[in-house]
């Protein structure tokens, strides 16, 4: 069983740089395909950032490209969502997801419960 637990959200000033994290248990996180998602109007969830198992390939949503990335600490079985220059409209619950399937796209079988990031301005 793989479990994902997000934390590190909270109230952040516009322009700030929060760094929520996602800790995996039940499997070595570095071997999994990983991504971060958030709700969007008219959609269940939209992609924020994602990567293949090694981090060698990444896809970053156009709206956050150049500001968001997905660093990791393999020694802690943890990935992060580094958000720079955060905008007010990016207030959302951010979800961590992972899967054992190869590649950089496809299903995600494992989801965390999300961490709320609220941007003040």
mmCIF file of C-alpha atoms in Angstrom:
data_model
loop_
_atom_site.group_PDB
_atom_site.id
_atom_site.type_symbol
_atom_site.label_atom_id
_atom_site.label_comp_id
_atom_site.label_asym_id
_atom_site.label_seq_id
_atom_site.Cartn_x
_atom_site.Cartn_y
_atom_site.Cartn_z
ATOM 1 C CA UNK A 1 0.000 0.000 0.000
ATOM 2 C CA UNK A 2 1.201 3.469 -0.910
ATOM 3 C CA UNK A 3 0.082 6.426 1.156
ATOM 4 C CA UNK A 4 0.742 10.080 0.396
ATOM 5 C CA UNK A 5 0.462 12.833 2.967
ATOM 6 C CA UNK A 6 0.747 16.507 2.045
ATOM 7 C CA UNK A 7 1.569 19.336 4.389
ATOM 8 C CA UNK A 8 3.134 22.770 4.360
ATOM 9 C CA UNK A 9 0.195 24.797 3.134
ATOM 10 C CA UNK A 10 -1.248 27.780 4.905
ATOM 11 C CA UNK A 11 -1.720 31.507 4.538
ATOM 12 C CA UNK A 12 0.864 33.042 2.212
ATOM 13 C CA UNK A 13 1.335 36.625 1.091
ATOM 14 C CA UNK A 14 1.029 37.288 -2.625
ATOM 15 C CA UNK A 15 4.461 37.012 -4.166
ATOM 16 C CA UNK A 16 5.571 34.552 -1.541
ATOM 17 C CA UNK A 17 7.265 31.221 -2.070
ATOM 18 C CA UNK A 18 5.644 28.409 -0.137
ATOM 19 C CA UNK A 19 6.977 24.891 -0.436
ATOM 20 C CA UNK A 20 4.356 22.265 0.410
ATOM 21 C CA UNK A 21 5.638 18.747 0.719
ATOM 22 C CA UNK A 22 4.380 15.237 0.118
ATOM 23 C CA UNK A 23 5.701 12.283 2.092
ATOM 24 C CA UNK A 24 5.201 8.776 0.752
ATOM 25 C CA UNK A 25 5.043 5.582 2.744
ATOM 26 C CA UNK A 26 4.814 1.978 1.639
ATOM 27 C CA UNK A 27 7.174 2.391 -1.300
ATOM 28 C CA UNK A 28 10.342 4.205 -2.228
ATOM 29 C CA UNK A 29 9.026 7.486 -3.568
ATOM 30 C CA UNK A 30 11.877 8.031 -5.989
ATOM 31 C CA UNK A 31 10.700 5.059 -8.078
ATOM 32 C CA UNK A 32 7.222 6.499 -8.699
ATOM 33 C CA UNK A 33 5.815 8.832 -11.304
ATOM 34 C CA UNK A 34 4.667 11.945 -9.430
ATOM 35 C CA UNK A 35 2.639 15.083 -9.894
ATOM 36 C CA UNK A 36 0.865 17.971 -8.197
ATOM 37 C CA UNK A 37 -2.696 18.995 -9.058
ATOM 38 C CA UNK A 38 -5.281 21.556 -7.978
ATOM 39 C CA UNK A 39 -9.007 22.081 -8.606
ATOM 40 C CA UNK A 40 -10.058 24.271 -11.503
ATOM 41 C CA UNK A 41 -13.432 25.729 -12.543
ATOM 42 C CA UNK A 42 -15.379 23.171 -14.510
ATOM 43 C CA UNK A 43 -12.751 20.496 -13.960
ATOM 44 C CA UNK A 44 -12.056 17.908 -11.334
ATOM 45 C CA UNK A 45 -8.397 18.809 -11.111
ATOM 46 C CA UNK A 46 -5.811 20.393 -13.330
ATOM 47 C CA UNK A 47 -2.148 19.616 -13.660
ATOM 48 C CA UNK A 48 0.292 21.916 -11.920
ATOM 49 C CA UNK A 49 3.552 20.001 -12.369
ATOM 50 C CA UNK A 50 4.456 16.384 -13.010
ATOM 51 C CA UNK A 51 7.537 14.301 -13.646
ATOM 52 C CA UNK A 52 8.619 10.792 -14.488
ATOM 53 C CA UNK A 53 10.077 8.543 -11.846
ATOM 54 C CA UNK A 54 13.572 9.996 -11.970
ATOM 55 C CA UNK A 55 12.657 13.637 -12.469
ATOM 56 C CA UNK A 56 14.516 13.623 -15.756
ATOM 57 C CA UNK A 57 11.386 14.632 -17.623
ATOM 58 C CA UNK A 58 8.950 17.239 -16.351
ATOM 59 C CA UNK A 59 5.790 18.883 -17.571
ATOM 60 C CA UNK A 60 4.822 22.191 -16.020
ATOM 61 C CA UNK A 61 1.558 23.984 -16.674
ATOM 62 C CA UNK A 62 1.991 27.103 -18.788
ATOM 63 C CA UNK A 63 0.411 29.274 -16.125
ATOM 64 C CA UNK A 64 3.112 28.382 -13.600
ATOM 65 C CA UNK A 65 6.089 27.695 -15.852
ATOM 66 C CA UNK A 66 9.161 29.459 -14.583
ATOM 67 C CA UNK A 67 7.685 29.834 -11.106
ATOM 68 C CA UNK A 68 6.798 26.314 -9.932
ATOM 69 C CA UNK A 69 8.890 23.170 -9.837
ATOM 70 C CA UNK A 70 8.956 19.786 -8.117
ATOM 71 C CA UNK A 71 12.152 19.244 -6.132
ATOM 72 C CA UNK A 72 12.732 16.125 -4.079
ATOM 73 C CA UNK A 73 14.651 14.717 -1.163
ATOM 74 C CA UNK A 74 15.038 11.000 -1.711
ATOM 75 C CA UNK A 75 16.578 10.493 1.717
ATOM 76 C CA UNK A 76 13.294 11.646 3.246
ATOM 77 C CA UNK A 77 10.988 9.937 0.719
ATOM 78 C CA UNK A 78 9.608 13.387 0.012
ATOM 79 C CA UNK A 79 8.753 15.586 -2.938
ATOM 80 C CA UNK A 80 7.942 19.272 -2.773
ATOM 81 C CA UNK A 81 5.940 21.795 -4.707
ATOM 82 C CA UNK A 82 8.187 24.838 -4.853
ATOM 83 C CA UNK A 83 5.937 27.795 -5.672
ATOM 84 C CA UNK A 84 7.607 31.128 -6.363
ATOM 85 C CA UNK A 85 5.904 34.491 -6.836
ATOM 86 C CA UNK A 86 2.560 33.060 -5.861
ATOM 87 C CA UNK A 87 -0.535 34.830 -7.212
ATOM 88 C CA UNK A 88 -3.798 35.478 -5.408
ATOM 89 C CA UNK A 89 -5.805 33.445 -7.910
ATOM 90 C CA UNK A 90 -3.667 30.415 -7.139
ATOM 91 C CA UNK A 91 -5.355 29.913 -3.802
ATOM 92 C CA UNK A 92 -6.352 26.252 -3.879
ATOM 93 C CA UNK A 93 -6.042 22.857 -2.321
ATOM 94 C CA UNK A 94 -2.957 21.254 -3.810
ATOM 95 C CA UNK A 95 -2.893 17.484 -4.197
ATOM 96 C CA UNK A 96 0.058 15.156 -4.511
ATOM 97 C CA UNK A 97 -0.338 12.099 -6.742
ATOM 98 C CA UNK A 98 1.825 9.145 -7.710
ATOM 99 C CA UNK A 99 1.737 5.972 -9.748
ATOM 100 C CA UNK A 100 3.863 2.960 -10.546
ATOM 101 C CA UNK A 101 3.275 3.121 -14.300
ATOM 102 C CA UNK A 102 6.112 4.230 -16.507
ATOM 103 C CA UNK A 103 6.352 7.390 -18.520
ATOM 104 C CA UNK A 104 5.249 10.883 -17.647
ATOM 105 C CA UNK A 105 1.539 10.638 -18.428
ATOM 106 C CA UNK A 106 -1.280 8.279 -17.536
ATOM 107 C CA UNK A 107 -3.265 7.307 -14.500
ATOM 108 C CA UNK A 108 -2.462 8.131 -10.910
ATOM 109 C CA UNK A 109 -3.521 5.422 -8.475
ATOM 110 C CA UNK A 110 -2.304 7.141 -5.329
ATOM 111 C CA UNK A 111 -3.509 10.505 -4.058
ATOM 112 C CA UNK A 112 -3.016 12.516 -0.946
ATOM 113 C CA UNK A 113 -5.785 14.406 0.804
ATOM 114 C CA UNK A 114 -4.429 17.790 -0.205
ATOM 115 C CA UNK A 115 -2.996 20.807 1.538
ATOM 116 C CA UNK A 116 -4.687 24.205 1.474
ATOM 117 C CA UNK A 117 -2.661 27.149 0.212
ATOM 118 C CA UNK A 118 -4.367 30.505 0.697
ATOM 119 C CA UNK A 119 -2.838 33.604 -0.879
ATOM 120 C CA UNK A 120 -3.452 37.016 0.634
ATOM 121 C CA UNK A 121 -2.883 40.297 -1.166
#
